[in-house]
Amino acid sequence: VAPNLPTADDAPQTQKSPTDTNLPRPASHRSILIVEDDPSIVRTTSILLQAMKFTVLSAANRHDAMLQFRLHSRSLGCVLMDAHIGDTDTPRLLRTFRLTDPSVPIVVISGSSQDKIKEMFSSQPYNDFLAKPFTFAELKSCVTGLNI
């Protein structure tokens, strides 16, 4: 099975979640934390974000994600978090991010349908959803929409 990688194909724009919690972030927040356990997706997404002049941090599991978040939350523009990271309870991880610093925008990325993600994260608000595979234009639109 081929991994879901961002593609160059044009696709529909991302849609805001009904649990949208866009909180203003100062323009100086130019770091993005990618929480994803697929190295090829991390690598590809990092290249795309670096092309947009972002500093990229990454974590492949809950422990590393929390460490990176705690160390860098003041400089984070957002977190791009895969909805399915091994055996990690990702709604609980999102809740922990919110308790640590509620002003950091969270974008859930997934190959699952947006409806399934809304259900999965029904008790945890996130700022946006980005369907895998995503294009450079979709990623840029998503990040730009967060005003970071």
Coordinates of N, CA and C in Angstrom, one line a residue:
V1 N 0.8 -1.2 0.0 CA 0.0 0.0 0.0 C 0.9 1.2 0.0
A2 N 0.7 2.1 -0.9 CA 1.5 3.3 -1.1 C 1.0 4.3 0.0
P3 N 2.0 5.1 0.6 CA 1.6 6.0 1.7 C 0.8 7.2 1.0
N4 N 0.0 7.8 1.8 CA -0.8 9.0 1.4 C 0.2 10.2 1.5
L5 N 0.7 10.6 0.4 CA 1.6 11.7 0.3 C 0.9 12.9 -0.3
P6 N 1.3 14.1 0.1 CA 0.7 15.3 -0.6 C 1.0 15.2 -2.1
T7 N 0.1 15.6 -2.9 CA 0.2 15.6 -4.3 C 0.2 17.0 -4.9
A8 N 0.6 17.1 -6.2 CA 0.6 18.3 -6.9 C -0.7 18.6 -7.6
D9 N -1.6 17.6 -7.5 CA -2.9 17.7 -8.2 C -3.7 18.8 -7.5
D10 N -4.5 19.5 -8.3 CA -5.4 20.4 -7.7 C -6.6 19.7 -7.1
A11 N -7.0 20.1 -5.9 CA -8.1 19.5 -5.3 C -9.0 20.5 -4.6
P12 N -10.2 20.2 -4.1 CA -11.0 21.2 -3.4 C -10.3 21.8 -2.2
Q13 N -10.7 23.0 -1.9 CA -10.2 23.7 -0.8 C -10.6 23.0 0.5
T14 N -9.8 23.2 1.6 CA -10.1 22.6 2.9 C -11.3 23.4 3.4
Q15 N -12.1 22.7 4.3 CA -13.2 23.3 4.9 C -12.9 23.4 6.4
K16 N -13.5 24.5 7.0 CA -13.3 24.7 8.4 C -14.2 23.7 9.2
S17 N -13.7 23.3 10.3 CA -14.4 22.4 11.2 C -15.5 23.2 11.9
P18 N -16.6 22.6 12.3 CA -17.6 23.3 13.1 C -17.1 23.6 14.5
T19 N -16.0 23.0 14.8 CA -15.4 23.2 16.1 C -14.2 24.2 16.0
D20 N -14.3 25.1 15.0 CA -13.2 26.0 14.8 C -13.0 26.9 16.0
T21 N -11.7 27.0 16.4 CA -11.3 27.8 17.5 C -10.2 28.7 17.1
N22 N -10.3 29.4 16.0 CA -9.2 30.3 15.5 C -9.0 31.3 16.6
L23 N -7.8 31.3 17.1 CA -7.4 32.3 18.1 C -6.2 33.1 17.5
P24 N -6.2 34.4 17.7 CA -5.1 35.2 17.0 C -3.7 34.8 17.5
R25 N -2.8 34.7 16.6 CA -1.4 34.4 16.9 C -0.5 35.5 16.4
P26 N 0.5 36.0 17.1 CA 1.3 37.0 16.6 C 2.0 36.5 15.3
A27 N 2.3 37.5 14.4 CA 2.9 37.1 13.1 C 4.3 36.5 13.2
S28 N 4.9 36.6 14.4 CA 6.3 36.1 14.6 C 6.3 34.6 14.8
H29 N 5.2 33.9 14.8 CA 5.1 32.5 15.1 C 5.3 31.7 13.7
R30 N 6.6 31.4 13.4 CA 6.9 30.9 12.1 C 7.4 29.4 12.2
S31 N 7.1 28.7 13.3 CA 7.4 27.3 13.4 C 6.1 26.5 13.4
I32 N 6.2 25.3 12.8 CA 5.1 24.4 12.7 C 5.6 23.1 13.2
L33 N 4.8 22.5 14.1 CA 5.1 21.1 14.6 C 4.2 20.2 13.8
I34 N 4.9 19.2 13.2 CA 4.2 18.1 12.5 C 4.2 16.9 13.4
V35 N 3.0 16.4 13.8 CA 2.9 15.2 14.6 C 2.4 14.1 13.6
E36 N 3.2 13.3 13.2 CA 2.9 12.3 12.2 C 3.9 11.1 12.3
D37 N 3.4 9.9 12.2 CA 4.3 8.7 12.4 C 4.8 8.1 11.0
D38 N 4.4 8.7 9.9 CA 4.9 8.3 8.6 C 6.0 9.2 8.1
P39 N 7.3 8.7 8.2 CA 8.4 9.5 7.8 C 8.3 10.2 6.4
S40 N 7.8 9.5 5.5 CA 7.7 10.1 4.1 C 6.7 11.3 4.1
I41 N 5.6 11.2 4.9 CA 4.7 12.3 4.9 C 5.4 13.5 5.7
V42 N 6.1 13.2 6.8 CA 6.8 14.3 7.5 C 7.8 14.9 6.6
R43 N 8.6 14.1 5.8 CA 9.6 14.7 4.9 C 9.0 15.6 3.8
T44 N 8.0 15.0 3.2 CA 7.3 15.8 2.1 C 6.7 17.1 2.6
T45 N 6.0 17.0 3.7 CA 5.3 18.1 4.3 C 6.3 19.2 4.8
S46 N 7.4 18.7 5.3 CA 8.5 19.6 5.8 C 9.0 20.4 4.6
I47 N 9.3 19.8 3.5 CA 9.8 20.4 2.3 C 8.8 21.5 1.9
L48 N 7.5 21.2 1.8 CA 6.5 22.2 1.4 C 6.5 23.4 2.4
L49 N 6.5 23.1 3.7 CA 6.4 24.2 4.7 C 7.7 25.0 4.7
Q50 N 8.9 24.4 4.5 CA 10.1 25.2 4.4 C 10.1 26.1 3.1
A51 N 9.5 25.6 2.1 CA 9.3 26.5 0.9 C 8.5 27.7 1.2
M52 N 7.6 27.6 2.2 CA 6.8 28.8 2.7 C 7.5 29.6 3.8
K53 N 8.8 29.2 4.0 CA 9.7 29.9 5.0 C 9.3 29.6 6.4
F54 N 8.7 28.4 6.7 CA 8.5 28.0 8.1 C 9.6 27.2 8.6
T55 N 9.9 27.3 9.9 CA 10.7 26.3 10.6 C 9.9 25.1 11.0
V56 N 10.4 23.9 10.7 CA 9.6 22.7 10.9 C 10.2 21.9 12.0
L57 N 9.3 21.5 13.0 CA 9.6 20.6 14.0 C 8.7 19.3 13.8
S58 N 9.2 18.2 14.2 CA 8.4 17.0 14.0 C 8.4 16.1 15.2
A59 N 7.4 15.3 15.3 CA 7.3 14.2 16.4 C 6.5 13.1 15.8
A60 N 7.0 11.9 16.1 CA 6.3 10.7 15.6 C 5.5 9.9 16.6
N61 N 5.5 10.4 17.8 CA 4.7 9.8 18.9 C 4.2 10.8 19.9
R62 N 3.3 10.3 20.8 CA 2.8 11.2 21.8 C 3.8 11.9 22.7
H63 N 4.8 11.1 23.2 CA 5.8 11.6 24.1 C 6.6 12.7 23.4
D64 N 7.1 12.4 22.2 CA 7.9 13.4 21.5 C 7.1 14.7 21.1
A65 N 5.8 14.4 20.8 CA 4.9 15.6 20.5 C 4.7 16.5 21.7
M66 N 4.5 15.9 22.8 CA 4.4 16.7 24.0 C 5.7 17.4 24.4
L67 N 6.8 16.8 24.2 CA 8.1 17.4 24.5 C 8.3 18.6 23.6
Q68 N 8.1 18.4 22.3 CA 8.3 19.5 21.3 C 7.3 20.6 21.6
F69 N 6.1 20.3 21.9 CA 5.0 21.3 22.2 C 5.4 22.1 23.4
R70 N 5.8 21.5 24.5 CA 6.1 22.2 25.7 C 7.4 23.1 25.5
L71 N 8.4 22.6 24.7 CA 9.6 23.3 24.5 C 9.4 24.5 23.6
H72 N 8.4 24.4 22.6 CA 8.3 25.4 21.5 C 7.0 26.1 21.4
S73 N 6.1 25.9 22.3 CA 4.7 26.4 22.1 C 4.7 27.9 21.9
R74 N 5.6 28.7 22.5 CA 5.6 30.1 22.3 C 6.0 30.5 20.9
S75 N 6.7 29.7 20.2 CA 7.1 30.0 18.8 C 6.3 29.3 17.8
L76 N 5.3 28.4 18.2 CA 4.6 27.7 17.2 C 3.5 28.5 16.6
G77 N 3.4 28.4 15.2 CA 2.3 29.0 14.5 C 1.1 28.1 14.5
C78 N 1.4 26.8 14.4 CA 0.4 25.8 14.5 C 1.0 24.4 14.7
V79 N 0.1 23.4 14.9 CA 0.4 22.0 14.9 C -0.4 21.3 13.8
L80 N 0.3 20.6 13.0 CA -0.3 19.7 12.0 C -0.3 18.3 12.6
M81 N -1.4 17.8 13.0 CA -1.5 16.5 13.7 C -2.2 15.4 13.0
D82 N -1.6 14.3 12.7 CA -2.3 13.2 12.1 C -3.3 12.7 13.0
A83 N -4.5 12.3 12.5 CA -5.5 11.8 13.4 C -5.3 10.4 13.9
H84 N -4.4 9.7 13.3 CA -4.1 8.3 13.6 C -2.6 8.1 13.8
I85 N -2.1 8.1 15.0 CA -0.6 8.0 15.3 C -0.4 6.7 16.1
G86 N -0.2 5.6 15.5 CA 0.0 4.4 16.2 C -1.1 4.1 17.1
D87 N -0.8 3.8 18.4 CA -1.8 3.5 19.4 C -2.1 4.8 20.3
T88 N -1.7 5.9 19.8 CA -1.9 7.2 20.5 C -3.4 7.6 20.5
D89 N -3.9 8.0 21.7 CA -5.2 8.5 21.8 C -5.1 10.0 21.3
T90 N -5.3 10.2 20.0 CA -5.1 11.6 19.5 C -6.0 12.6 20.0
P91 N -7.3 12.3 20.3 CA -8.2 13.4 20.9 C -7.6 13.8 22.3
R92 N -7.1 12.8 23.0 CA -6.5 13.1 24.3 C -5.3 14.0 24.2
L93 N -4.4 13.6 23.1 CA -3.2 14.4 22.9 C -3.6 15.9 22.5
L94 N -4.7 16.0 21.7 CA -5.1 17.4 21.3 C -5.6 18.1 22.6
R95 N -6.3 17.4 23.5 CA -6.8 18.1 24.7 C -5.6 18.5 25.6
T96 N -4.5 17.7 25.6 CA -3.3 18.1 26.4 C -2.6 19.3 25.7
F97 N -2.6 19.3 24.4 CA -2.1 20.6 23.8 C -2.9 21.8 24.2
R98 N -4.2 21.7 24.1 CA -5.1 22.8 24.5 C -4.9 23.2 26.0
L99 N -4.7 22.3 26.9 CA -4.5 22.6 28.3 C -3.1 23.3 28.5
T100 N -2.1 22.9 27.7 CA -0.8 23.5 27.8 C -0.7 24.9 27.2
D101 N -1.3 25.1 26.0 CA -1.3 26.4 25.4 C -2.5 26.4 24.4
P102 N -3.7 27.0 24.9 CA -4.9 27.0 24.0 C -4.8 27.9 22.8
S103 N -3.8 28.8 22.8 CA -3.7 29.7 21.7 C -3.1 29.1 20.4
V104 N -2.4 27.9 20.5 CA -1.8 27.3 19.4 C -2.8 26.6 18.5
P105 N -3.0 27.1 17.2 CA -3.9 26.4 16.3 C -3.5 25.0 16.0
I106 N -4.5 24.1 16.0 CA -4.3 22.7 15.7 C -5.1 22.3 14.4
V107 N -4.4 21.7 13.4 CA -4.9 21.2 12.2 C -4.8 19.7 12.2
V108 N -6.0 19.1 12.1 CA -6.0 17.6 12.0 C -5.8 17.2 10.6
I109 N -4.9 16.3 10.3 CA -4.7 15.8 8.9 C -5.0 14.3 9.0
S110 N -5.6 13.9 7.9 CA -6.0 12.5 7.9 C -6.5 12.0 6.5
G111 N -6.3 10.7 6.2 CA -6.8 10.1 5.1 C -8.3 9.7 5.3
S112 N -8.8 9.8 6.5 CA -10.2 9.5 6.8 C -11.0 10.6 6.4
S113 N -12.3 10.4 6.3 CA -13.3 11.4 5.9 C -13.4 12.5 7.0
Q114 N -13.7 13.7 6.5 CA -13.9 14.8 7.5 C -15.0 14.4 8.5
D115 N -16.1 13.8 8.0 CA -17.1 13.4 9.0 C -16.6 12.5 10.0
K116 N -15.8 11.5 9.7 CA -15.2 10.6 10.7 C -14.4 11.3 11.7
I117 N -13.6 12.3 11.2 CA -12.7 13.1 12.1 C -13.5 13.9 13.0
K118 N -14.6 14.5 12.5 CA -15.5 15.3 13.3 C -16.0 14.5 14.5
E119 N -16.4 13.3 14.2 CA -16.9 12.4 15.2 C -15.8 12.0 16.2
M120 N -14.7 11.6 15.6 CA -13.5 11.2 16.5 C -13.1 12.3 17.5
F121 N -13.1 13.6 17.0 CA -12.7 14.7 17.8 C -13.9 15.5 18.3
S122 N -15.0 14.9 18.4 CA -16.3 15.7 18.8 C -16.1 16.5 20.1
S123 N -15.4 16.0 21.0 CA -15.2 16.7 22.3 C -14.0 17.6 22.4
Q124 N -13.2 17.6 21.3 CA -12.0 18.4 21.3 C -11.9 19.3 20.0
P125 N -12.1 20.6 20.2 CA -12.1 21.5 19.1 C -10.7 21.6 18.4
Y126 N -10.7 21.6 17.1 CA -9.5 21.8 16.3 C -9.8 23.0 15.3
N127 N -8.8 23.6 14.8 CA -9.0 24.7 14.0 C -9.3 24.4 12.5
D128 N -8.8 23.4 12.0 CA -9.0 23.1 10.6 C -8.7 21.6 10.4
F129 N -9.2 21.1 9.2 CA -9.0 19.7 8.8 C -8.3 19.8 7.4
L130 N -7.3 18.9 7.2 CA -6.7 18.8 5.9 C -6.6 17.4 5.5
A131 N -7.3 17.1 4.4 CA -7.4 15.7 3.9 C -6.2 15.3 3.2
K132 N -5.7 14.1 3.6 CA -4.5 13.5 2.8 C -5.1 12.6 1.7
P133 N -4.4 12.6 0.6 CA -3.2 13.4 0.3 C -3.6 14.9 0.0
F134 N -2.8 15.8 0.3 CA -3.1 17.2 0.1 C -2.0 17.8 -0.8
T135 N -2.4 18.9 -1.5 CA -1.6 19.6 -2.4 C -0.8 20.7 -1.7
F136 N 0.2 21.2 -2.4 CA 0.9 22.4 -1.9 C -0.1 23.6 -1.7
A137 N -1.0 23.8 -2.7 CA -1.9 24.9 -2.6 C -2.9 24.7 -1.4
E138 N -3.3 23.5 -1.2 CA -4.2 23.2 0.0 C -3.5 23.5 1.3
L139 N -2.3 23.0 1.4 CA -1.5 23.2 2.6 C -1.3 24.7 2.8
K140 N -0.9 25.4 1.8 CA -0.6 26.8 1.9 C -1.9 27.6 2.3
S141 N -3.0 27.2 1.7 CA -4.3 27.8 2.0 C -4.7 27.6 3.5
C142 N -4.5 26.4 3.9 CA -4.8 26.0 5.3 C -3.9 26.9 6.3
V143 N -2.6 26.9 6.1 CA -1.7 27.6 6.9 C -2.0 29.1 6.9
T144 N -2.2 29.6 5.7 CA -2.5 31.1 5.5 C -3.8 31.4 6.2
G145 N -4.8 30.5 6.2 CA -6.1 30.8 6.8 C -6.0 30.9 8.3
L146 N -4.9 30.4 8.9 CA -4.7 30.5 10.3 C -4.0 31.8 10.7
N147 N -3.6 32.6 9.8 CA -3.0 33.9 10.0 C -1.7 33.8 10.8
I148 N -0.8 32.8 10.3 CA 0.5 32.7 11.0 C 1.6 33.1 10.0

